[in-house]
Tab-separated table of C-alpha atoms in Angstrom:
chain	number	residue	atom	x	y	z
U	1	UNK	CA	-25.416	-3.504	-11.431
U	2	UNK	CA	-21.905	-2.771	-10.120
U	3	UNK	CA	-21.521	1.414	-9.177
U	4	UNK	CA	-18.912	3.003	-7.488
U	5	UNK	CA	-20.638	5.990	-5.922
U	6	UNK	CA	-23.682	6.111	-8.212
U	7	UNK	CA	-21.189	5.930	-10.912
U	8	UNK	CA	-22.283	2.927	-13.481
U	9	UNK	CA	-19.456	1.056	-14.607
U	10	UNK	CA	-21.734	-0.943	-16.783
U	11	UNK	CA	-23.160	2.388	-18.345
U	12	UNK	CA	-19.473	3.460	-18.477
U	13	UNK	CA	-18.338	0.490	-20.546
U	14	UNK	CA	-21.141	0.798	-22.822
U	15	UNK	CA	-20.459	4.717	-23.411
U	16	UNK	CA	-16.538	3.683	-24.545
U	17	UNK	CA	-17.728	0.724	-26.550
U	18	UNK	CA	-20.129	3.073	-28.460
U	19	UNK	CA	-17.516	5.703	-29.197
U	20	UNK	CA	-17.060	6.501	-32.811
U	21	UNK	CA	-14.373	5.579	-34.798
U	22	UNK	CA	-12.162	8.757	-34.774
U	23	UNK	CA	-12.950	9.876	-31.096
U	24	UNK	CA	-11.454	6.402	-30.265
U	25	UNK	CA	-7.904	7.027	-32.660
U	26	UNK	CA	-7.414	10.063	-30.662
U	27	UNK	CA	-7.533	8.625	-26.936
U	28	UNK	CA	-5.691	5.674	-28.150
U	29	UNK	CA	-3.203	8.248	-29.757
U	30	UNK	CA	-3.165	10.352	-26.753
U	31	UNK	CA	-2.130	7.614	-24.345
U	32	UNK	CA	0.374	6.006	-26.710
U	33	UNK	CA	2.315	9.268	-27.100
U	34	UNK	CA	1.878	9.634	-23.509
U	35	UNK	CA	3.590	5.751	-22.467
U	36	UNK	CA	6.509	6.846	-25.021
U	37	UNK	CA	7.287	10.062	-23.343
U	38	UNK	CA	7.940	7.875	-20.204
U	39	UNK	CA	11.737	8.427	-18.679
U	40	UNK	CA	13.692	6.155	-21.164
U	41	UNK	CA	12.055	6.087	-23.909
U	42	UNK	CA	11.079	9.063	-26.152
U	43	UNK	CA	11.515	13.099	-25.384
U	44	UNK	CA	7.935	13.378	-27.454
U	45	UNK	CA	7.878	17.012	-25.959
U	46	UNK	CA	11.047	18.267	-27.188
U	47	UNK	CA	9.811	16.687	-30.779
U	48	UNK	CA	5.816	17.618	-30.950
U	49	UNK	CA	5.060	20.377	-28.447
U	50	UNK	CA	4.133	23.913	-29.978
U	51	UNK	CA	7.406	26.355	-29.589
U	52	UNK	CA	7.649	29.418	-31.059
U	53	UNK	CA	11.368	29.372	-32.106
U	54	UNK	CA	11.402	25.906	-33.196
U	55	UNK	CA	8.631	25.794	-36.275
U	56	UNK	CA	9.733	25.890	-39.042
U	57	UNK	CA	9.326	24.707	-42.651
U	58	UNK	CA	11.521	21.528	-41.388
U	59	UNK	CA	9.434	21.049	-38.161
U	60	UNK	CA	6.263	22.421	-39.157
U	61	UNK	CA	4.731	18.924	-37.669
U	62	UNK	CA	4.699	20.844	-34.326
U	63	UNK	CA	1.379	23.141	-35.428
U	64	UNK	CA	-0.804	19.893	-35.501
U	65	UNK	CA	1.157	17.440	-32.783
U	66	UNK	CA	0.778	19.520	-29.863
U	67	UNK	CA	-2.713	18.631	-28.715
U	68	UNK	CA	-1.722	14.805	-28.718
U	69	UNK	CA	1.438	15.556	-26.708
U	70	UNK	CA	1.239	16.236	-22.973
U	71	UNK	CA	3.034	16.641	-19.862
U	72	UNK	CA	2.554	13.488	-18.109
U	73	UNK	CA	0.267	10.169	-17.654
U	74	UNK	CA	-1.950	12.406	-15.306
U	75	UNK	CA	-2.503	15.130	-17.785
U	76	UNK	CA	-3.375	12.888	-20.304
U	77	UNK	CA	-5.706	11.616	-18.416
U	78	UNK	CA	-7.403	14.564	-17.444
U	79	UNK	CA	-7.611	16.181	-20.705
U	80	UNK	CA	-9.045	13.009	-22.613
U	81	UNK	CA	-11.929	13.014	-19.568
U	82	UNK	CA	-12.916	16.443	-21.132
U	83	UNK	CA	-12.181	15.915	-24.863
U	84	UNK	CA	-14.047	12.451	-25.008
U	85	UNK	CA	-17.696	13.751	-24.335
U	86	UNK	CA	-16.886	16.702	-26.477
U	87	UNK	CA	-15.393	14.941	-29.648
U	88	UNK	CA	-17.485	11.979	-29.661
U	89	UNK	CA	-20.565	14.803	-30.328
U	90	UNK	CA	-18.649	16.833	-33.319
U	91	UNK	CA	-17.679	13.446	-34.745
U	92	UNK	CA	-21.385	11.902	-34.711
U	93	UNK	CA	-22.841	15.770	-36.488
U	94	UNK	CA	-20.239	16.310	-38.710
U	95	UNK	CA	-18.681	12.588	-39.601
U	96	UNK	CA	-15.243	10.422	-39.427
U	97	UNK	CA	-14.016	12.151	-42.002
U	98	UNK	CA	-14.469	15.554	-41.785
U	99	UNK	CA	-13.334	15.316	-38.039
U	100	UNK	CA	-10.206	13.664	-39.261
U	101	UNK	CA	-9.324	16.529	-41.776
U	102	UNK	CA	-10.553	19.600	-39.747
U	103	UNK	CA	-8.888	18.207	-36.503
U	104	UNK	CA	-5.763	17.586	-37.876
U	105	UNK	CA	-5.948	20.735	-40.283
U	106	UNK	CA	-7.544	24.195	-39.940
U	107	UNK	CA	-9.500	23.502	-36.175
U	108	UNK	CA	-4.998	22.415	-34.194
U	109	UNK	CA	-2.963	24.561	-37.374
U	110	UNK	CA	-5.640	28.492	-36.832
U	111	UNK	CA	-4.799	28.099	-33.502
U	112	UNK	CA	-1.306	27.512	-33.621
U	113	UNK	CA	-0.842	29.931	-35.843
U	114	UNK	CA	-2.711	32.468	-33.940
U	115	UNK	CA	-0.739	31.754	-30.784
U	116	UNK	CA	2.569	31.886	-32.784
U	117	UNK	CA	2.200	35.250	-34.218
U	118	UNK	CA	0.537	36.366	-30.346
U	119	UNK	CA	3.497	34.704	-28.203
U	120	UNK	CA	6.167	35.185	-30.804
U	121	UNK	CA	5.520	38.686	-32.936
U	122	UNK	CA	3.205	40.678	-29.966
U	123	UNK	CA	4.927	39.443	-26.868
U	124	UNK	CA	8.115	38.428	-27.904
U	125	UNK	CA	8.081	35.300	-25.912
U	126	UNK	CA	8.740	31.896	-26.504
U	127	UNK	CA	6.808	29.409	-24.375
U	128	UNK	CA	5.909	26.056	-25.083
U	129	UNK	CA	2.493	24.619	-25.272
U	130	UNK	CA	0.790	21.154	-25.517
U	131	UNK	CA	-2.237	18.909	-24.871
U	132	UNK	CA	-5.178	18.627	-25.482
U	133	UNK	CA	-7.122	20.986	-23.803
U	134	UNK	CA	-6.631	23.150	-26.631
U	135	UNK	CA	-9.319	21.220	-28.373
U	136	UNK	CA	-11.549	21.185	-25.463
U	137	UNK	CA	-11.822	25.156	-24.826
U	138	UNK	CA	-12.304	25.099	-29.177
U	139	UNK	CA	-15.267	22.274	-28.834
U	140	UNK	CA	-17.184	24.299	-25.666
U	141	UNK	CA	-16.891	27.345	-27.713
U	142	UNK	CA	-18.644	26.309	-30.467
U	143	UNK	CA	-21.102	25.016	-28.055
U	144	UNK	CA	-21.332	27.324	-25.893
U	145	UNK	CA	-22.682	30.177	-29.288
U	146	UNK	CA	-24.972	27.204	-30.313
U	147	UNK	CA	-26.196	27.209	-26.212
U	148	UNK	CA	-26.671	31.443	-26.740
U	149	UNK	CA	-29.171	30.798	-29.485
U	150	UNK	CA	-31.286	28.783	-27.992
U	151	UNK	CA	-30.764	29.644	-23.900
U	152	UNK	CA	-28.992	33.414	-24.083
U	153	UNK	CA	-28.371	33.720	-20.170
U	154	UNK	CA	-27.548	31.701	-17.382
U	155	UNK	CA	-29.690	33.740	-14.229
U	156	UNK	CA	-27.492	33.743	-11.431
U	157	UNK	CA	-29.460	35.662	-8.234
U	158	UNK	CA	-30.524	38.391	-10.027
U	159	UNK	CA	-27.687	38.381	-12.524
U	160	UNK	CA	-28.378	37.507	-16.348
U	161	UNK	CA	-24.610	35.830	-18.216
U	162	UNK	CA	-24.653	35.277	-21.437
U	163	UNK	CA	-23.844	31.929	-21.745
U	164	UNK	CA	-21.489	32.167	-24.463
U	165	UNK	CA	-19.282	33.614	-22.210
U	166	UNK	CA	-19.395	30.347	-19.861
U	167	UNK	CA	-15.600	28.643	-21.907
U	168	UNK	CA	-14.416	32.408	-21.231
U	169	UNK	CA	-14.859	32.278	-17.523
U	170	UNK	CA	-13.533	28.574	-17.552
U	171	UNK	CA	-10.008	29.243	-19.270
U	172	UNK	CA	-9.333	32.572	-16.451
U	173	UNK	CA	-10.342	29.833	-13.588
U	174	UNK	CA	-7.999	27.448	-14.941
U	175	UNK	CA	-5.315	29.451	-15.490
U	176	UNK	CA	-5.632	30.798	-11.979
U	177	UNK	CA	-6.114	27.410	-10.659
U	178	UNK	CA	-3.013	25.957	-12.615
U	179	UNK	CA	-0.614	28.544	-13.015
U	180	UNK	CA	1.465	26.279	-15.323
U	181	UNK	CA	-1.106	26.264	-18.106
U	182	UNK	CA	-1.084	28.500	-20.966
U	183	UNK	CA	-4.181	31.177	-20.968
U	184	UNK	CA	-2.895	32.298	-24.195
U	185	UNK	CA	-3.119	28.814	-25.675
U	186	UNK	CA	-6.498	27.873	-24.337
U	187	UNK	CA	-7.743	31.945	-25.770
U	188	UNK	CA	-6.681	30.822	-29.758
U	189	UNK	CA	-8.815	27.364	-29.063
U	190	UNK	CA	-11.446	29.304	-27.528
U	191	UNK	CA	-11.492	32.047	-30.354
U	192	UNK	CA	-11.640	29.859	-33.347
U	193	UNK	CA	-14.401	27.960	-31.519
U	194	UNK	CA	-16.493	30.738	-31.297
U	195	UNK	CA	-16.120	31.110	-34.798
U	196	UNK	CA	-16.686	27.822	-36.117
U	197	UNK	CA	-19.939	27.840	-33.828
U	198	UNK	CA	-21.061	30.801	-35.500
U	199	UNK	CA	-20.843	28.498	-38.775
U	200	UNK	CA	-18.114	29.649	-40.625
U	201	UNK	CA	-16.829	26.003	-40.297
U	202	UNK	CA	-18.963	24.922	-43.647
U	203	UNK	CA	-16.069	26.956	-45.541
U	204	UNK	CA	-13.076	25.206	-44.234
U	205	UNK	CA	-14.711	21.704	-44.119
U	206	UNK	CA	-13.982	19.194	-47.058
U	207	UNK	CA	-16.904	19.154	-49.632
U	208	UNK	CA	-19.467	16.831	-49.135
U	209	UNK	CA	-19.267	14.971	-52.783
U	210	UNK	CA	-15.529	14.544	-51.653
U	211	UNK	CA	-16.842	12.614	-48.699
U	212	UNK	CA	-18.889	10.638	-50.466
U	213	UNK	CA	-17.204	9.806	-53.283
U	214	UNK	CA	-14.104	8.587	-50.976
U	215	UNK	CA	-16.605	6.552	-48.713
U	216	UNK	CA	-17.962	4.625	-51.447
U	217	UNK	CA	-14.603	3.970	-53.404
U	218	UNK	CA	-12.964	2.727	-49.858
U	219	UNK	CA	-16.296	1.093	-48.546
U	220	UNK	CA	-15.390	3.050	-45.231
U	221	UNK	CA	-18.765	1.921	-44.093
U	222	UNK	CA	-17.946	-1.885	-44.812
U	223	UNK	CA	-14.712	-2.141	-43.775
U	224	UNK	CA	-13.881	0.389	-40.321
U	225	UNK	CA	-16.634	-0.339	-37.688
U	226	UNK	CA	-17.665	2.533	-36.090
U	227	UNK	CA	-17.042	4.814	-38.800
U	228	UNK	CA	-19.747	7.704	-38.866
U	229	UNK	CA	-20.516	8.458	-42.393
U	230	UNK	CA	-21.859	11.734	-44.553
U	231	UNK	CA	-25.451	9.608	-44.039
U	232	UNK	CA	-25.475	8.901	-40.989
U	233	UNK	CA	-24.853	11.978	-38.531
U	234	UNK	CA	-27.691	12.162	-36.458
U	235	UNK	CA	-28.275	16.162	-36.565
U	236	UNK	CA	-27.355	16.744	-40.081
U	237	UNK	CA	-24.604	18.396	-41.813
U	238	UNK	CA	-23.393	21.944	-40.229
U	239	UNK	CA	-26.542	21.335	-38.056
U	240	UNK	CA	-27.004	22.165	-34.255
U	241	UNK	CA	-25.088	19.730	-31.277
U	242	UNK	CA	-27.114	17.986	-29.355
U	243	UNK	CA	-26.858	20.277	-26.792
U	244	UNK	CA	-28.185	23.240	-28.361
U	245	UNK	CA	-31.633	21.610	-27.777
U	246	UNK	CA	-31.823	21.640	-24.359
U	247	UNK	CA	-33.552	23.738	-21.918
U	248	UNK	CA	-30.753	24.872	-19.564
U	249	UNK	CA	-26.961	24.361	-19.269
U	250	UNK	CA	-25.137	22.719	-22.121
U	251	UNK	CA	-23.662	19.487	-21.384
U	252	UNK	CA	-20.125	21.654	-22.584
U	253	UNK	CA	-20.843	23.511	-19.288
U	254	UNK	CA	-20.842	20.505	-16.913
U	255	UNK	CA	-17.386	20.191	-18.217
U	256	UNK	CA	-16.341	22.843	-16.097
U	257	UNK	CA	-14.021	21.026	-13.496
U	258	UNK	CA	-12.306	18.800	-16.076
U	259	UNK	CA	-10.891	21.462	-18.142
U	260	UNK	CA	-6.727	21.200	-17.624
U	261	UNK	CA	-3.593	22.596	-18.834
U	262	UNK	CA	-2.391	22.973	-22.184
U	263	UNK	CA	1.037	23.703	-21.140
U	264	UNK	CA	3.917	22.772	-19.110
């Protein structure tokens, strides 16, 4: 079996090849923006990135673009190496669908919003913010209050942390580590995470006769392959990740070092 390093490139392929069917549309997404915003091409930043003085009823694409724009190749990169793991387990619980409309609807425009009326009408500044990792520090949220419910603390020494606190930590390390990123930015993702893994995100998520009746008028099952349907997440509806069951650190916090910046 060829490894690089212990690293399986066999178990590697298989991973991507089992990737469901939205987790897939937004790494493909992420790099195509990414080649377009080469020298030459397409300013993608000045059109999609997140700036205060620059949404507005005409432009109000920018609250749901952002995460899918990014500084360069390399930051693309880096960010999809966290989001992948991370998506590909909210997509398989909660389904194609609802990932679809909560990702590009309440989970990209609360934050926005939340960092608009923080950057624009507290601090009266006007920075711009994109990438992905906005969605990252939202997904280990919500993991990391499903992680508190079943582990509370992470004993360091002598020292009990509350695990939910883990993301926290994260987004002041990475904004010390890269100065360039946006702490504020990666707080909003962080914040509505915690509250959507507290499970107020059954009352923003589309209604699950909607789902189905869609589904079976499309034949999304028949026609898209690896489409995750209403019937076929593997930990039920508004259930628990799959890290929630384990006996020690979530899988979100072995994503600690790929965490990067949201912002130029």
């Amino acid at each position: 079996m060829p490894t690089v390093r212990g690293f399986s490139t066999v178990k590697a392929r298989s991973y991507i090849f089992r990737l469901p069917l939205f987790t897939r549309a937004i790494v493909l997404i992420i790099f195509l923006l990414s080649l377009l915003s080469l020298p030459g091409f397409w300013d993608i930043q000045a059109w999609g990135s997140l700036v205060p003085d620059k949404v507005s009823l005409f432009a109000a694409h920018r609250v749901t673009t952002f995460p899918l724009i990014h500084v360069n190749i390399l930051h693309a990169i880096l960010n999809v190496v966290a989001l992948t793991p991370l998506m590909e387990r909210f997509e398989n619980e909660y389904g194609t669908l609802t990932s679809l409309a909560l990702f590009f609807g309440p989970l990209t425009t609360v934050p926005a919003v939340l960092y608009l009326v923080i950057e624009s009408g507290i601090l009266r500044l006007n920075n711009a913010i994109m990438g992905a990792s906005i969605w990252v520090f939202l997904l280990l949220g919500m993991e990391a209050i499903r992680t508190y419910r079943s582990n509370p603390h992470l004993v360091i020494a002598t020292h009990h942390i509350p695990t939910w606190t883990t993301p926290l930590l994260l987004a002041f390390v990475v904004a010390a580590l890269v100065p360039s990123s946006s702490l504020l930015g990666h707080l909003c993702g962080l914040g509505v995470g915690y509250i959507a893994g507290l499970g107020y995100v059954k009352y923003i998520a589309p209604p699950e006769w909607a789902l189905r009746w869609i589904e079976l008028k499309l034949n999304l099952l028949a026609i898209l392959p690896h489409y995750v349907s209403v019937d076929q997440k593997t930990y039920g509806r508004f259930g628990v990740l799959p890290s929630a069951s384990r006996m020690g650190g979530s899988p979100a916090t072995e994503l600690v070092g790929s965490s990067q910046r949201l912002g130029p």
